[in-house]
Amino acid sequence: MPLPPQKGIEEKFLIDVLQGLASSPKYLQSKYFYDPKGDKLFQDIMNCEEYYPFDCELEIFSERTAEIAGAILREPGAFDLIELGAGDCTKSSYLLEYLVGEKVDFTYMPIDISYNTIAYLNKILPERIQGLNVTGLNGEYFDMLKKAAKASSRRKVVLFMGSNLGNMPPADARLFCKELRAHLNPGDLALIGIDLKKNPHTVLAAYNDKKGITAAFNLNLLSRINRELAGDFKIGNFSHYATYDPESGGCKSFLVSKVDQQVTLSGEYEFKFAKDECIYMEISQKYDLKEIGRMGELAGFKTEENFLCRKKWFVDTVWSAI
Ligand code: AVJ
């Protein structure tokens, strides 16, 4: 029996959408991509040819599991393994299975904005990995991190994988790391998966796949607004545009209005779109190792170890709170 979604999440969705569409330039928040349809489309993205970050991090977690566990177990004692934005935890499962196999005392606490995901993980994970303690939390990262800290005073190891940090502009990412640090105690760990700067053709192709899955993924947010906020977006009236700037490392996607048009939400809020006007949908920021180390340092972390994939396209960096 699925639990009802956290109260307040729907109201927040409406407020955020209204704020974004009333702004100039217009924007929507990519964290709202992940409704059930969006979850499915993101799965398709991970399976598509051009999208490399998933494969890179999967390689790290599947081939260097023992080393990652070693980095986590350097400090003694039972701990909470908290994963922010767990998704279907295909990658972290390697680590979970390894730790359970080694009879390590820990509780896995996946946190996800997708209610669907948490309901699924709470059910499926204890069946799939016998002996695993799972407490899933549905909501915003820091609200749920607070909840987790209240629930137990054990050592915390926070996983923030999949280059989810890249979905924030760099200034926000720095603040995020500081806030994350503020929720931790000295000696607690953060393992952060970050997509690295690389050949710009490779990056852009990953966000502009030939089959149009990424386009559908972006357009689905308009469909979600139609479904959940009684909107009347004509989906065919928008097209996907992706761009990558190799200097800043900013990979951004937009939806471009094909015509002059007007959209109404909830029968009362009206928004005009000029032909060629863009809605800024998402940033997938890329960094180099130096920038990542610096970001950790500024937030009060020390870099313990960097796990890179063979192509050096992606890193899982392990920071300890100081
Ligand atoms: C979920 C943050 C890993 O930015 O690469 C994939 C989302 N957007 N294709 C990313 C995404 C377009 C993705 N992350």
Short mmCIF file of C-alpha atoms and ligand atoms in Angstrom, two decimals:
data_model
loop_
_atom_site.label_atom_id
_atom_site.label_comp_id
_atom_site.label_asym_id
_atom_site.label_seq_id
_atom_site.Cartn_x
_atom_site.Cartn_y
_atom_site.Cartn_z
CA MET A 1 0.00 0.00 0.00
CA PRO A 2 1.75 3.20 -1.10
CA LEU A 3 1.92 5.95 1.52
CA PRO A 4 0.43 9.33 0.63
CA PRO A 5 3.04 11.83 -0.61
CA GLN A 6 4.46 14.28 1.96
CA LYS A 7 2.01 17.11 2.61
CA GLY A 8 3.06 20.42 1.16
CA ILE A 9 4.97 19.06 -1.81
CA GLU A 10 2.11 19.79 -4.25
CA GLU A 11 1.60 23.36 -2.97
CA LYS A 12 5.35 23.94 -3.29
CA PHE A 13 5.24 22.69 -6.89
CA LEU A 14 2.56 25.23 -7.79
CA ILE A 15 4.37 28.09 -6.04
CA ASP A 16 7.70 27.23 -7.70
CA VAL A 17 6.14 26.93 -11.15
CA LEU A 18 4.26 30.23 -10.79
CA GLN A 19 7.42 31.96 -9.61
CA GLY A 20 9.50 30.52 -12.46
CA LEU A 21 7.03 31.41 -15.20
CA ALA A 22 6.46 34.91 -13.80
CA SER A 23 10.22 35.57 -13.88
CA SER A 24 12.13 37.13 -16.71
CA PRO A 25 13.78 35.13 -18.19
CA LYS A 26 11.39 32.27 -17.44
CA TYR A 27 12.63 29.13 -15.74
CA LEU A 28 11.40 25.84 -14.28
CA GLN A 29 13.22 23.72 -11.70
CA SER A 30 14.67 20.45 -12.94
CA LYS A 31 14.03 18.73 -9.61
CA TYR A 32 10.40 18.53 -10.78
CA PHE A 33 11.30 16.38 -13.82
CA TYR A 34 10.91 13.24 -11.75
CA ASP A 35 7.24 12.29 -11.70
CA PRO A 36 6.51 8.62 -12.63
CA LYS A 37 6.72 9.43 -16.35
CA GLY A 38 9.91 11.46 -15.77
CA ASP A 39 11.47 8.65 -13.73
CA LYS A 40 10.82 6.35 -16.69
CA LEU A 41 12.29 8.82 -19.19
CA PHE A 42 15.38 9.26 -17.03
CA GLN A 43 15.81 5.47 -17.08
CA ASP A 44 15.68 5.69 -20.88
CA ILE A 45 18.29 8.47 -20.83
CA MET A 46 20.61 6.31 -18.73
CA ASN A 47 20.22 3.55 -21.31
CA CYS A 48 20.76 5.79 -24.32
CA GLU A 49 24.02 5.72 -26.31
CA GLU A 50 25.19 9.26 -25.76
CA TYR A 51 24.53 9.54 -22.03
CA TYR A 52 27.82 8.49 -20.40
CA PRO A 53 27.67 9.71 -16.72
CA PHE A 54 25.63 6.73 -15.55
CA ASP A 55 27.98 4.18 -17.13
CA CYS A 56 31.06 5.94 -15.77
CA GLU A 57 29.80 5.94 -12.21
CA LEU A 58 28.49 2.40 -12.55
CA GLU A 59 32.01 1.35 -13.52
CA ILE A 60 33.42 3.04 -10.40
CA PHE A 61 30.90 1.44 -8.06
CA SER A 62 30.97 -2.03 -9.61
CA GLU A 63 34.73 -2.32 -10.05
CA ARG A 64 36.03 -0.46 -7.01
CA THR A 65 33.45 -1.48 -4.44
CA ALA A 66 35.96 -2.77 -1.88
CA GLU A 67 38.08 0.38 -2.11
CA ILE A 68 35.02 2.61 -1.63
CA ALA A 69 33.94 0.49 1.34
CA GLY A 70 37.49 0.80 2.66
CA ALA A 71 37.28 4.57 2.56
CA ILE A 72 33.98 4.44 4.47
CA LEU A 73 35.19 1.95 7.07
CA ARG A 74 38.38 3.82 7.91
CA GLU A 75 36.46 5.25 10.88
CA PRO A 76 35.08 2.62 13.27
CA GLY A 77 31.51 2.17 14.48
CA ALA A 78 27.98 1.68 13.21
CA PHE A 79 26.73 4.37 10.83
CA ASP A 80 23.83 5.65 8.78
CA LEU A 81 24.43 5.49 5.05
CA ILE A 82 22.27 8.29 3.69
CA GLU A 83 21.78 8.61 -0.04
CA LEU A 84 20.47 11.91 -1.41
CA GLY A 85 18.45 11.43 -4.61
CA ALA A 86 18.71 7.67 -4.53
CA GLY A 87 16.89 6.95 -7.79
CA ASP A 88 16.71 3.20 -8.26
CA CYS A 89 20.12 2.86 -6.52
CA THR A 90 21.53 0.53 -9.19
CA LYS A 91 25.01 1.92 -8.49
CA SER A 92 24.88 2.11 -4.69
CA SER A 93 23.52 -1.46 -4.59
CA TYR A 94 27.07 -2.70 -5.24
CA LEU A 95 28.23 -0.95 -2.08
CA LEU A 96 25.17 -2.04 -0.06
CA GLU A 97 25.64 -5.69 -1.04
CA TYR A 98 29.32 -5.53 -0.23
CA LEU A 99 28.76 -3.97 3.21
CA VAL A 100 25.99 -6.46 4.09
CA GLY A 101 28.28 -9.29 2.94
CA GLU A 102 30.98 -7.99 5.29
CA LYS A 103 28.41 -7.90 8.14
CA VAL A 104 28.92 -4.17 8.61
CA ASP A 105 26.44 -2.52 11.02
CA PHE A 106 24.65 0.25 9.14
CA THR A 107 21.22 1.50 8.10
CA TYR A 108 20.61 2.57 4.52
CA MET A 109 18.51 5.73 4.34
CA PRO A 110 17.65 6.71 0.78
CA ILE A 111 16.18 10.19 0.38
CA ASP A 112 14.35 11.12 -2.80
CA ILE A 113 11.99 13.86 -3.96
CA SER A 114 10.15 11.18 -5.95
CA TYR A 115 7.55 9.61 -3.73
CA ASN A 116 7.33 6.74 -6.16
CA THR A 117 11.02 5.95 -5.81
CA ILE A 118 10.98 5.77 -2.01
CA ALA A 119 7.86 3.60 -1.89
CA TYR A 120 9.57 1.25 -4.35
CA LEU A 121 12.92 1.16 -2.51
CA ASN A 122 11.33 0.55 0.91
CA LYS A 123 9.59 -2.46 -0.57
CA ILE A 124 12.11 -3.94 -2.96
CA LEU A 125 15.51 -3.43 -1.31
CA PRO A 126 15.07 -5.62 1.81
CA GLU A 127 13.86 -8.38 -0.54
CA ARG A 128 16.74 -7.96 -2.95
CA ILE A 129 19.52 -7.58 -0.36
CA GLN A 130 18.78 -9.94 2.52
CA GLY A 131 19.79 -8.47 5.87
CA LEU A 132 19.80 -4.83 4.70
CA ASN A 133 18.14 -2.29 7.03
CA VAL A 134 16.31 0.31 4.92
CA THR A 135 14.52 3.49 6.03
CA GLY A 136 13.45 5.50 2.99
CA LEU A 137 12.57 9.18 3.32
CA ASN A 138 10.44 11.08 0.77
CA GLY A 139 11.08 14.81 0.63
CA GLU A 140 13.62 17.60 0.16
CA TYR A 141 17.24 16.67 0.92
CA PHE A 142 17.94 18.84 3.97
CA ASP A 143 14.51 18.41 5.56
CA MET A 144 15.07 14.68 5.39
CA LEU A 145 18.71 14.95 6.52
CA LYS A 146 17.48 16.78 9.61
CA LYS A 147 14.97 14.02 10.19
CA ALA A 148 17.71 11.41 9.85
CA ALA A 149 19.95 13.26 12.32
CA LYS A 150 17.10 13.41 14.83
CA ALA A 151 16.38 9.71 14.44
CA SER A 152 19.93 8.60 15.30
CA SER A 153 23.20 10.04 16.54
CA ARG A 154 25.35 7.53 14.67
CA ARG A 155 28.14 8.48 12.35
CA LYS A 156 26.83 9.66 8.98
CA VAL A 157 28.05 8.77 5.53
CA VAL A 158 26.20 10.76 2.88
CA LEU A 159 26.13 9.61 -0.74
CA PHE A 160 25.28 12.25 -3.32
CA MET A 161 25.86 10.52 -6.61
CA GLY A 162 24.93 10.75 -10.27
CA SER A 163 26.26 14.28 -10.68
CA ASN A 164 23.12 15.54 -9.00
CA LEU A 165 25.25 18.36 -7.59
CA GLY A 166 25.65 19.47 -11.22
CA ASN A 167 21.95 20.35 -11.31
CA MET A 168 22.79 23.45 -9.28
CA PRO A 169 24.58 26.51 -10.63
CA PRO A 170 28.11 26.61 -9.12
CA ALA A 171 27.27 29.28 -6.51
CA ASP A 172 24.33 27.20 -5.29
CA ALA A 173 26.47 24.06 -5.34
CA ARG A 174 28.96 25.78 -3.04
CA LEU A 175 26.15 26.77 -0.68
CA PHE A 176 24.77 23.26 -0.86
CA CYS A 177 28.12 21.81 0.22
CA LYS A 178 28.26 24.25 3.11
CA GLU A 179 24.76 23.36 4.19
CA LEU A 180 25.57 19.67 3.88
CA ARG A 181 28.62 20.22 6.08
CA ALA A 182 26.43 22.00 8.65
CA HIS A 183 24.27 18.87 8.94
CA LEU A 184 27.33 16.70 9.69
CA ASN A 185 29.77 16.20 12.56
CA PRO A 186 33.55 16.12 12.26
CA GLY A 187 34.63 12.76 10.86
CA ASP A 188 31.35 12.20 8.97
CA LEU A 189 31.81 11.52 5.28
CA ALA A 190 30.31 12.73 2.02
CA LEU A 191 30.83 10.78 -1.18
CA ILE A 192 29.94 12.99 -4.11
CA GLY A 193 29.68 11.89 -7.74
CA ILE A 194 30.58 14.65 -10.16
CA ASP A 195 30.77 14.75 -13.94
CA LEU A 196 34.10 16.14 -15.09
CA LYS A 197 34.92 18.61 -17.86
CA LYS A 198 35.79 16.76 -21.06
CA ASN A 199 35.52 17.05 -24.83
CA PRO A 200 32.59 19.45 -25.36
CA HIS A 201 31.15 17.31 -28.19
CA THR A 202 30.87 14.40 -25.78
CA VAL A 203 29.10 16.52 -23.17
CA LEU A 204 26.67 18.19 -25.57
CA ALA A 205 25.72 14.89 -27.25
CA ALA A 206 24.79 13.45 -23.85
CA TYR A 207 22.19 16.21 -23.38
CA ASN A 208 21.00 16.29 -26.98
CA ASP A 209 20.56 12.62 -27.87
CA LYS A 210 19.52 11.69 -31.39
CA LYS A 211 16.41 9.77 -30.36
CA GLY A 212 15.05 12.83 -28.56
CA ILE A 213 14.76 11.17 -25.16
CA THR A 214 16.27 14.17 -23.38
CA ALA A 215 13.87 16.42 -25.29
CA ALA A 216 10.93 14.27 -24.13
CA PHE A 217 12.34 14.35 -20.58
CA ASN A 218 12.29 18.16 -20.58
CA LEU A 219 8.89 18.40 -22.30
CA ASN A 220 7.43 16.01 -19.75
CA LEU A 221 7.65 18.73 -17.12
CA LEU A 222 5.13 20.73 -19.16
CA SER A 223 2.90 17.64 -19.30
CA ARG A 224 3.30 17.23 -15.55
CA ILE A 225 2.22 20.84 -15.02
CA ASN A 226 -0.80 20.14 -17.24
CA ARG A 227 -1.68 17.05 -15.22
CA GLU A 228 -1.00 18.25 -11.69
CA LEU A 229 -1.59 21.99 -11.88
CA ALA A 230 -4.41 22.01 -14.43
CA GLY A 231 -2.28 23.63 -17.10
CA ASP A 232 -2.99 23.84 -20.81
CA PHE A 233 0.53 23.77 -22.30
CA LYS A 234 0.50 22.61 -25.92
CA ILE A 235 3.57 20.38 -25.79
CA GLY A 236 4.09 20.48 -29.57
CA ASN A 237 4.53 24.25 -29.31
CA PHE A 238 7.91 23.92 -27.58
CA SER A 239 11.26 22.51 -28.70
CA HIS A 240 14.31 21.34 -26.73
CA TYR A 241 17.59 23.29 -26.94
CA ALA A 242 20.82 22.15 -25.22
CA THR A 243 24.07 24.07 -24.94
CA TYR A 244 27.49 23.47 -23.38
CA ASP A 245 30.14 26.09 -22.54
CA PRO A 246 33.50 24.35 -22.10
CA GLU A 247 35.01 27.35 -20.28
CA SER A 248 32.49 27.58 -17.46
CA GLY A 249 31.53 23.90 -17.65
CA GLY A 250 27.86 24.89 -17.78
CA CYS A 251 25.61 22.54 -19.76
CA LYS A 252 22.13 24.05 -19.97
CA SER A 253 18.85 23.04 -21.49
CA PHE A 254 15.93 25.20 -22.52
CA LEU A 255 12.47 24.81 -24.01
CA VAL A 256 11.89 27.28 -26.83
CA SER A 257 8.43 28.59 -27.62
CA LYS A 258 7.76 27.97 -31.32
CA VAL A 259 4.96 30.55 -31.54
CA ASP A 260 3.42 33.47 -29.68
CA GLN A 261 1.15 31.76 -27.20
CA GLN A 262 -0.57 31.96 -23.84
CA VAL A 263 -0.79 29.28 -21.18
CA THR A 264 -3.19 29.11 -18.24
CA LEU A 265 -2.62 27.23 -14.98
CA SER A 266 -5.38 26.26 -12.54
CA GLY A 267 -7.85 28.27 -14.64
CA GLU A 268 -6.52 31.54 -13.16
CA TYR A 269 -2.81 32.16 -13.78
CA GLU A 270 -1.97 33.30 -17.32
CA PHE A 271 1.48 33.42 -18.88
CA LYS A 272 2.44 34.78 -22.28
CA PHE A 273 5.23 33.26 -24.35
CA ALA A 274 6.69 35.15 -27.29
CA LYS A 275 7.86 33.18 -30.32
CA ASP A 276 11.50 32.09 -29.63
CA GLU A 277 11.24 32.88 -25.92
CA CYS A 278 13.09 30.29 -23.83
CA ILE A 279 12.30 28.57 -20.56
CA TYR A 280 15.53 27.71 -18.77
CA MET A 281 15.01 24.13 -17.60
CA GLU A 282 18.21 22.64 -16.25
CA ILE A 283 21.91 23.06 -15.65
CA SER A 284 24.24 20.06 -15.57
CA GLN A 285 27.45 21.72 -14.42
CA LYS A 286 30.81 20.06 -15.15
CA TYR A 287 33.90 20.62 -12.98
CA ASP A 288 37.58 19.71 -12.94
CA LEU A 289 39.26 18.02 -9.97
CA LYS A 290 40.84 21.23 -8.76
CA GLU A 291 37.51 23.03 -8.68
CA ILE A 292 35.96 20.11 -6.81
CA GLY A 293 38.70 20.00 -4.17
CA ARG A 294 38.38 23.74 -3.66
CA MET A 295 34.61 23.51 -3.29
CA GLY A 296 35.01 20.87 -0.59
CA GLU A 297 37.64 22.88 1.22
CA LEU A 298 35.52 26.04 1.24
CA ALA A 299 32.65 24.04 2.75
CA GLY A 300 34.76 22.59 5.57
CA PHE A 301 35.68 19.22 4.09
CA LYS A 302 39.00 17.52 3.45
CA THR A 303 39.34 15.39 0.30
CA GLU A 304 40.16 11.84 1.40
CA GLU A 305 40.14 10.10 -1.95
CA ASN A 306 39.10 10.50 -5.59
CA PHE A 307 37.72 7.51 -7.48
CA LEU A 308 37.84 8.17 -11.21
CA CYS A 309 36.45 6.05 -14.02
CA ARG A 310 38.96 4.71 -16.56
CA LYS A 311 38.25 7.44 -19.11
CA LYS A 312 38.62 10.06 -16.35
CA TRP A 313 35.22 11.43 -17.30
CA PHE A 314 33.62 11.14 -13.87
CA VAL A 315 34.76 11.22 -10.24
CA ASP A 316 33.38 10.01 -6.96
CA THR A 317 35.15 12.21 -4.44
CA VAL A 318 35.24 11.28 -0.75
CA TRP A 319 35.25 14.20 1.66
CA SER A 320 35.51 14.07 5.45
CA ALA A 321 33.97 16.81 7.57
CA ILE A 322 36.65 18.70 9.52
C1 AVJ B 1 20.10 13.42 -12.84
C2 AVJ B 1 21.59 15.22 -12.63
C3 AVJ B 1 22.38 13.11 -13.31
O1 AVJ B 1 22.22 16.36 -15.20
O2 AVJ B 1 23.11 14.59 -16.06
C4 AVJ B 1 20.11 13.83 -17.73
C5 AVJ B 1 19.77 14.70 -15.34
N1 AVJ B 1 19.23 15.77 -17.50
N2 AVJ B 1 19.85 14.33 -18.95
C6 AVJ B 1 22.22 15.15 -15.42
C7 AVJ B 1 19.72 14.75 -16.83
C8 AVJ B 1 19.31 15.50 -18.81
C9 AVJ B 1 21.10 14.31 -14.86
N3 AVJ B 1 21.26 14.04 -13.43
#
